[in-house]
């Protein structure tokens, strides 16, 4: 509470005094004292009711009431299950908030994600920090109490949840998804269930997931991450773009992947959550959170490379076409596009001599037309030969009377 509500204070006196004041008004109580002598405070029934009135109208979900119950035989307080894992979750939220990643009311714990088979995968922590470039991120806090393959199963469940359709999805979309495996990948993310729950991430892929390891060794973290990278590759790894220009495209398709980043609580506490303490699965170096979530080799690079490849291909095809352009056998000039089309179209029989260019073809046509016109004029000219008649004398017919 102290780190989450007063991240800039070096001492917890102000938080402790406020809790004592709330205790005097029967709004909070001490549930247990941890081994390091830190006290765990929870809301009383009255405080829980007051908190609901204050927070729920603002759309802020409040956790369930932790009832104060006692064992009838021993008289020991029951329900004191707040453990080191819960403390690590709260500490992670505090470190994110201290670095400016998320408002103190922008955190939520134990958020359920129901799968198609009814299984509910609960996220330890959900942060919404659009101002910090992280509109939404799910976090799993692991104190190495779980097997590495259990974390792979969690990753798979988040991936499966990101591929679900809402119950009121369009009938055509539902039938498309049922028709063949992988058809959901043809459905835009805006039509999927996760977009009803969370805002757009501003990046390709599904909702990002962070694994934060606490109270463990560097060797154990490295071994766990190695299993996540290998066994969970199908869920976090990008794919190659399916395109005609395979050799020219090095960009990767992250559209169906879960962006997974890892860090440790110790790194967050030592360097700050805004430092280069996050490593993206599939990458070697640690980066800041936003850099780790970004995809410099993703969609934006693909569009640039595709545009260059398409322009280069167009230039190549143009050069090949130019090399095949016919040359006039009479004048040596190359055919124009129009003349080339005329000589290769289905009506090429109308194009005359196919070996000459348009200009020479026009000359041929002109000569033929001139010759035809001359012949026509000659045929239409009057006869000029002497027929033995005097000028002005009526022309005798072919047959005449002899005397």
Coordinates of C-alpha atoms in Angstrom, one line a residue:
X1 CA 0.0 0.0 0.0
X2 CA 2.8 2.4 0.9
X3 CA 4.7 1.9 -2.3
X4 CA 1.6 2.0 -4.5
X5 CA -0.1 5.0 -2.9
X6 CA 3.0 7.1 -2.0
X7 CA 5.8 5.9 -4.3
X8 CA 7.9 9.0 -3.7
X9 CA 8.0 8.7 0.1
X10 CA 11.0 7.0 1.5
X11 CA 9.2 6.1 4.7
X12 CA 5.8 4.5 5.3
X13 CA 4.8 6.7 8.3
X14 CA 2.1 8.6 6.4
X15 CA 0.5 5.4 5.0
X16 CA 0.7 3.8 8.5
X17 CA -0.9 6.8 10.2
X18 CA -3.7 6.7 7.6
X19 CA -4.3 3.0 8.2
X20 CA -4.4 3.5 11.9
X21 CA -7.0 6.2 11.4
X22 CA -9.1 3.9 9.2
X23 CA -8.7 1.2 11.9
X24 CA -10.1 3.6 14.5
X25 CA -13.2 3.9 12.3
X26 CA -13.4 0.1 11.9
X27 CA -12.8 0.3 8.2
X28 CA -9.6 -1.8 8.0
X29 CA -8.0 -4.5 10.2
X30 CA -4.6 -6.2 10.4
X31 CA -4.9 -9.7 9.0
X32 CA -1.4 -11.0 9.6
X33 CA 2.2 -9.9 10.2
X34 CA 4.7 -11.3 7.8
X35 CA 8.2 -12.7 8.7
X36 CA 9.8 -9.4 7.9
X37 CA 7.4 -7.7 10.3
X38 CA 5.4 -6.0 7.6
X39 CA 1.7 -5.9 8.4
X40 CA -1.0 -7.0 5.9
X41 CA -4.1 -4.8 6.2
X42 CA -7.5 -5.7 4.7
X43 CA -10.9 -4.1 4.6
X44 CA -13.5 -4.9 7.2
X45 CA -17.1 -5.5 6.2
X46 CA -18.0 -1.9 6.8
X47 CA -14.9 -0.7 5.0
X48 CA -15.6 -3.0 2.0
X49 CA -19.1 -1.5 1.8
X50 CA -17.8 2.0 1.9
X51 CA -15.2 1.2 -0.8
X52 CA -17.8 -0.2 -3.1
X53 CA -19.9 3.0 -2.8
X54 CA -16.8 5.0 -3.6
X55 CA -15.2 3.0 -6.4
X56 CA -17.8 1.0 -8.3
X57 CA -19.7 4.1 -9.6
X58 CA -16.4 5.1 -11.2
X59 CA -16.1 1.7 -13.0
X60 CA -13.4 0.4 -10.6
X61 CA -13.9 -3.3 -9.6
X62 CA -13.3 -4.1 -5.9
X63 CA -12.1 -7.5 -4.7
X64 CA -14.2 -9.8 -2.6
X65 CA -14.5 -9.3 1.1
X66 CA -12.1 -11.2 3.2
X67 CA -14.3 -12.3 6.1
X68 CA -12.9 -12.5 9.6
X69 CA -13.6 -16.1 10.7
X70 CA -12.2 -18.1 13.4
X71 CA -11.6 -21.9 13.9
X72 CA -14.2 -23.1 16.3
X73 CA -11.8 -25.4 18.0
X74 CA -8.6 -23.5 18.2
X75 CA -9.9 -20.0 18.0
X76 CA -7.3 -19.2 15.3
X77 CA -8.1 -16.6 12.7
X78 CA -9.0 -18.3 9.4
X79 CA -8.6 -17.0 5.9
X80 CA -5.1 -15.6 6.4
X81 CA -4.0 -16.8 3.0
X82 CA -2.4 -13.6 1.9
X83 CA 1.0 -14.9 1.0
X84 CA 4.3 -13.9 -0.6
X85 CA 2.8 -14.3 -4.1
X86 CA 0.2 -11.7 -3.3
X87 CA 2.9 -9.4 -1.9
X88 CA 4.9 -9.8 -5.1
X89 CA 1.8 -8.9 -7.2
X90 CA 1.3 -5.7 -5.2
X91 CA 5.0 -4.8 -5.3
X92 CA 5.0 -5.2 -9.1
X93 CA 2.1 -2.9 -9.4
X94 CA 3.8 -0.4 -7.1
X95 CA 7.0 -0.5 -9.2
X96 CA 5.1 0.1 -12.4
X97 CA 3.2 3.0 -10.8
X98 CA 6.4 4.5 -9.4
X99 CA 7.8 4.5 -13.0
X100 CA 4.7 6.2 -14.4
X101 CA 3.3 3.1 -16.0
X102 CA -0.3 3.0 -14.9
X103 CA -2.4 5.1 -12.5
X104 CA -2.9 3.6 -9.1
X105 CA -6.6 3.0 -10.0
X106 CA -5.6 1.5 -13.3
X107 CA -4.5 -1.8 -11.9
X108 CA -6.7 -4.9 -11.4
X109 CA -5.9 -8.3 -9.9
X110 CA -7.3 -11.8 -10.6
X111 CA -9.0 -10.8 -13.8
X112 CA -10.8 -13.9 -15.3
X113 CA -10.5 -14.9 -19.0
X114 CA -13.0 -17.7 -19.8
X115 CA -12.0 -20.1 -22.5
X116 CA -14.3 -22.0 -24.9
X117 CA -14.1 -25.2 -22.7
X118 CA -15.2 -23.2 -19.6
X119 CA -11.7 -23.0 -18.1
X120 CA -11.0 -19.6 -16.5
X121 CA -7.5 -18.3 -16.8
X122 CA -7.0 -15.5 -14.2
X123 CA -4.3 -12.9 -14.7
X124 CA -2.4 -11.9 -11.6
X125 CA -2.4 -8.3 -12.6
X126 CA -3.7 -6.2 -15.5
X127 CA -2.4 -2.7 -16.1
X128 CA -3.8 0.0 -18.4
X129 CA -1.3 2.8 -19.0
X130 CA -2.1 4.4 -22.4
X131 CA -0.2 7.6 -21.4
X132 CA 2.9 5.4 -21.0
X133 CA 2.4 3.7 -24.3
X134 CA 1.0 0.5 -22.8
X135 CA -2.8 0.6 -23.3
X136 CA -3.1 -2.8 -21.7
X137 CA -0.8 -5.6 -20.5
X138 CA -1.5 -8.8 -18.6
X139 CA 1.1 -9.9 -15.9
X140 CA 1.8 -13.2 -14.4
X141 CA 3.9 -13.1 -11.2
X142 CA 5.9 -16.2 -10.6
X143 CA 8.0 -17.0 -7.5
X144 CA 9.2 -20.2 -9.2
X145 CA 6.5 -22.2 -7.4
X146 CA 5.2 -23.3 -10.8
X147 CA 6.8 -25.6 -13.3
X148 CA 8.1 -23.9 -16.4
X149 CA 5.7 -25.9 -18.6
X150 CA 2.8 -24.6 -16.4
X151 CA 3.7 -21.2 -17.6
X152 CA 3.7 -22.4 -21.2
X153 CA 0.1 -23.7 -20.6
X154 CA -0.8 -20.2 -19.3
X155 CA 0.7 -18.6 -22.4
X156 CA -1.3 -21.1 -24.6
X157 CA -4.6 -20.2 -22.8
X158 CA -4.1 -16.5 -23.3
X159 CA -3.3 -17.2 -27.0
X160 CA -6.5 -19.3 -27.3
X161 CA -8.6 -16.6 -25.5
X162 CA -7.3 -14.0 -27.9
X163 CA -8.7 -16.1 -30.8
X164 CA -12.2 -16.4 -29.4
X165 CA -15.3 -14.7 -31.0
X166 CA -17.9 -12.9 -28.9
X167 CA -21.2 -14.7 -28.3
X168 CA -23.1 -12.3 -30.6
X169 CA -20.6 -12.6 -33.5
X170 CA -22.1 -12.5 -37.0
X171 CA -23.4 -15.9 -38.2
X172 CA -21.2 -15.8 -41.3
X173 CA -18.1 -15.2 -39.2
X174 CA -19.0 -18.1 -36.8
X175 CA -19.5 -20.5 -39.7
X176 CA -16.2 -19.3 -41.3
X177 CA -14.3 -20.1 -38.1
X178 CA -16.0 -23.5 -37.7
X179 CA -15.3 -24.4 -41.4
X180 CA -11.6 -25.0 -41.1
X181 CA -8.7 -24.8 -38.6
X182 CA -7.0 -21.5 -38.5
X183 CA -9.9 -19.6 -40.1
X184 CA -10.0 -17.3 -37.1
X185 CA -6.8 -15.7 -38.4
X186 CA -8.8 -14.3 -41.3
X187 CA -11.1 -12.5 -38.8
X188 CA -10.0 -9.0 -37.9
X189 CA -9.1 -8.4 -34.3
X190 CA -11.9 -5.8 -34.0
X191 CA -14.4 -8.7 -34.4
X192 CA -12.9 -10.9 -31.7
X193 CA -13.8 -11.2 -28.0
X194 CA -10.7 -9.6 -26.6
X195 CA -11.5 -6.3 -28.2
X196 CA -14.8 -6.2 -26.2
X197 CA -12.7 -6.4 -23.0
X198 CA -9.6 -4.5 -23.7
X199 CA -8.7 -1.4 -25.8
X200 CA -6.5 -1.8 -28.9
X201 CA -2.9 -2.3 -28.1
X202 CA -1.6 0.1 -30.8
X203 CA 0.6 -2.7 -32.0
X204 CA 0.3 -5.9 -34.0
X205 CA -0.8 -9.1 -32.3
X206 CA -2.9 -10.0 -29.2
X207 CA -2.8 -8.6 -25.7
X208 CA 0.8 -8.4 -24.5
X209 CA 1.8 -10.7 -21.6
X210 CA 4.5 -10.2 -19.0
X211 CA 6.1 -12.8 -16.8
X212 CA 7.6 -11.2 -13.7
X213 CA 9.8 -13.5 -11.6
X214 CA 10.4 -12.8 -7.9
X215 CA 12.4 -14.3 -5.1
X216 CA 14.3 -16.7 -7.3
X217 CA 17.8 -17.1 -8.8
X218 CA 19.1 -15.9 -12.2
X219 CA 19.8 -19.5 -13.2
X220 CA 16.2 -20.6 -12.5
X221 CA 14.9 -17.7 -14.5
X222 CA 17.1 -18.5 -17.4
X223 CA 16.0 -22.1 -17.4
X224 CA 12.3 -21.1 -17.3
X225 CA 12.7 -18.6 -20.1
X226 CA 14.4 -21.2 -22.2
X227 CA 11.4 -23.5 -21.8
X228 CA 9.0 -20.7 -22.6
X229 CA 10.9 -19.8 -25.8
X230 CA 11.1 -23.3 -27.0
X231 CA 7.9 -24.9 -26.0
X232 CA 5.8 -21.8 -26.4
X233 CA 7.2 -20.7 -29.7
X234 CA 3.9 -21.3 -31.5
X235 CA 2.2 -18.7 -29.3
X236 CA 4.7 -15.9 -29.1
X237 CA 6.8 -16.2 -32.3
X238 CA 6.0 -14.2 -35.4
X239 CA 5.7 -15.8 -38.9
X240 CA 7.0 -15.0 -42.3
X241 CA 4.7 -13.0 -44.5
X242 CA 3.1 -15.0 -47.3
X243 CA 3.9 -12.9 -50.3
X244 CA 5.2 -13.1 -53.9
X245 CA 8.3 -11.3 -52.9
X246 CA 9.7 -13.8 -50.4
X247 CA 13.4 -13.0 -50.9
X248 CA 12.9 -9.2 -50.6
X249 CA 10.7 -9.4 -47.4
X250 CA 12.6 -9.8 -44.1
X251 CA 9.8 -8.3 -42.0
X252 CA 7.8 -10.6 -39.7
X253 CA 4.1 -11.1 -39.2
X254 CA 3.1 -10.6 -35.6
X255 CA -0.6 -10.4 -36.2
X256 CA -1.5 -13.7 -34.5
X257 CA 1.2 -13.7 -31.8
X258 CA 1.1 -12.9 -28.1
X259 CA 3.9 -10.4 -27.3
X260 CA 5.7 -11.8 -24.3
X261 CA 8.1 -9.9 -22.2
X262 CA 10.0 -11.0 -19.1
X263 CA 11.7 -9.3 -16.1
X264 CA 12.3 -9.8 -12.4
X265 CA 10.8 -7.9 -9.5
X266 CA 14.4 -7.4 -8.2
X267 CA 15.3 -5.6 -11.5
X268 CA 12.2 -3.4 -11.3
X269 CA 13.0 -2.4 -7.7
X270 CA 16.7 -1.8 -8.4
X271 CA 16.5 0.0 -11.8
X272 CA 12.8 1.0 -12.2
X273 CA 10.1 -0.3 -14.5
X274 CA 10.9 2.4 -17.0
X275 CA 14.5 1.2 -17.4
X276 CA 15.9 -1.3 -19.9
X277 CA 14.9 -4.4 -17.7
X278 CA 12.4 -6.1 -20.1
X279 CA 13.4 -8.8 -22.5
X280 CA 11.1 -9.9 -25.3
X281 CA 11.0 -13.6 -26.1
X282 CA 12.9 -14.1 -29.3
X283 CA 15.3 -11.2 -28.6
X284 CA 18.7 -11.2 -26.8
X285 CA 18.9 -7.8 -25.2
X286 CA 16.9 -6.1 -22.5
X287 CA 14.9 -3.0 -23.5
X288 CA 12.5 -0.5 -22.1
X289 CA 9.0 -1.8 -21.9
X290 CA 7.7 0.1 -24.9
X291 CA 10.7 -0.8 -27.0
X292 CA 10.3 -4.4 -26.1
X293 CA 6.6 -4.4 -27.1
X294 CA 7.2 -2.5 -30.4
X295 CA 7.8 -4.5 -33.6
X296 CA 10.5 -2.6 -35.6
X297 CA 10.6 -5.6 -37.9
X298 CA 6.9 -6.0 -38.2
X299 CA 4.0 -4.4 -40.1
X300 CA 5.6 -1.0 -40.9
X301 CA 8.8 -2.6 -42.2
X302 CA 6.7 -5.0 -44.3
X303 CA 4.8 -2.2 -46.1
X304 CA 8.1 -0.4 -46.9
X305 CA 9.8 -3.5 -48.1
X306 CA 6.8 -4.6 -50.2
X307 CA 6.5 -1.2 -51.8
X308 CA 10.3 -1.3 -52.7
X309 CA 10.0 -4.9 -54.0
X310 CA 6.9 -4.1 -56.1
X311 CA 8.6 -1.0 -57.6
X312 CA 11.7 -3.0 -58.4
X313 CA 9.6 -5.8 -59.9
X314 CA 7.8 -3.3 -62.0
X315 CA 11.1 -1.8 -63.3
X316 CA 12.3 -5.3 -64.1
X317 CA 9.2 -6.3 -66.0
X318 CA 9.3 -3.0 -67.8
X319 CA 13.0 -3.6 -68.8
X320 CA 12.1 -7.1 -70.0
X321 CA 9.2 -5.9 -72.0
X322 CA 11.4 -3.1 -73.5
X323 CA 13.9 -5.7 -74.6
X324 CA 11.2 -7.7 -76.4
X325 CA 9.9 -4.6 -78.2
X326 CA 10.0 -5.2 -82.0
X327 CA 12.1 -3.0 -84.3
X328 CA 11.0 -1.8 -87.7
X329 CA 12.7 -3.7 -90.6
X330 CA 12.5 -0.7 -92.8
X331 CA 13.5 2.3 -90.7
X332 CA 15.0 0.6 -87.7
X333 CA 12.8 2.5 -85.1
X334 CA 11.2 0.6 -82.2
X335 CA 7.4 0.0 -82.3
X336 CA 5.2 2.3 -80.3
X337 CA 2.9 0.6 -77.7
X338 CA 0.0 1.2 -80.0
X339 CA 1.7 -0.3 -83.0
X340 CA 2.9 -3.3 -80.9
X341 CA -0.6 -3.9 -79.7
X342 CA -1.9 -3.7 -83.3
X343 CA 0.5 -6.3 -84.5
X344 CA -0.1 -8.8 -81.6
X345 CA -3.9 -8.4 -81.2
X346 CA -6.5 -10.8 -82.5
X347 CA -7.1 -8.3 -85.3
X348 CA -3.5 -8.3 -86.4
X349 CA -4.6 -9.3 -89.9
X350 CA -5.8 -5.7 -90.3
X351 CA -2.4 -4.2 -89.3
X352 CA -0.8 -4.7 -92.7
X353 CA 2.9 -5.6 -92.8
X354 CA 3.7 -6.7 -89.2
X355 CA 7.4 -6.1 -89.6
X356 CA 7.1 -2.3 -90.0
X357 CA 6.5 0.4 -87.4
X358 CA 3.4 2.6 -87.3
X359 CA 5.0 5.4 -89.3
X360 CA 6.1 3.1 -92.1
X361 CA 2.8 1.3 -92.0
X362 CA 1.1 4.7 -92.4
X363 CA 3.4 5.4 -95.4
X364 CA 2.4 2.1 -96.9
X365 CA -1.3 2.9 -96.4
X366 CA -0.8 6.3 -97.9
X367 CA 0.9 5.0 -101.0
X368 CA -1.8 2.4 -101.5
X369 CA -4.5 5.0 -101.1
X370 CA -2.7 7.3 -103.6
X371 CA -2.3 4.6 -106.2
X372 CA -6.0 3.6 -105.8
X373 CA -7.0 7.2 -106.1
X374 CA -4.9 7.7 -109.3
X375 CA -6.5 4.6 -110.8
X376 CA -9.9 5.8 -109.9
X377 CA -9.3 9.2 -111.5
X378 CA -7.8 7.6 -114.6
X379 CA -10.8 5.3 -115.0
X380 CA -13.2 8.3 -114.7
X381 CA -11.3 10.6 -117.2
X382 CA -13.1 11.2 -120.8
X383 CA -11.6 9.5 -123.9
X384 CA -9.2 11.7 -125.9
X385 CA -8.6 9.5 -129.1
X386 CA -9.7 10.9 -132.6
X387 CA -12.9 9.2 -133.9
X388 CA -13.1 11.0 -137.4
X389 CA -15.8 13.5 -136.5
X390 CA -15.6 17.2 -137.0
X391 CA -15.8 19.4 -134.1
X392 CA -19.4 20.3 -133.2
X393 CA -20.8 17.4 -135.4
X394 CA -23.1 15.2 -133.5
X395 CA -21.4 12.0 -132.5
X396 CA -22.4 9.1 -134.7
X397 CA -23.6 5.9 -133.2
X398 CA -21.9 2.6 -133.5
X399 CA -24.5 1.5 -136.1
X400 CA -25.5 3.7 -139.0
X401 CA -27.3 3.3 -142.3
X402 CA -25.2 2.9 -145.3
X403 CA -26.4 4.3 -148.7

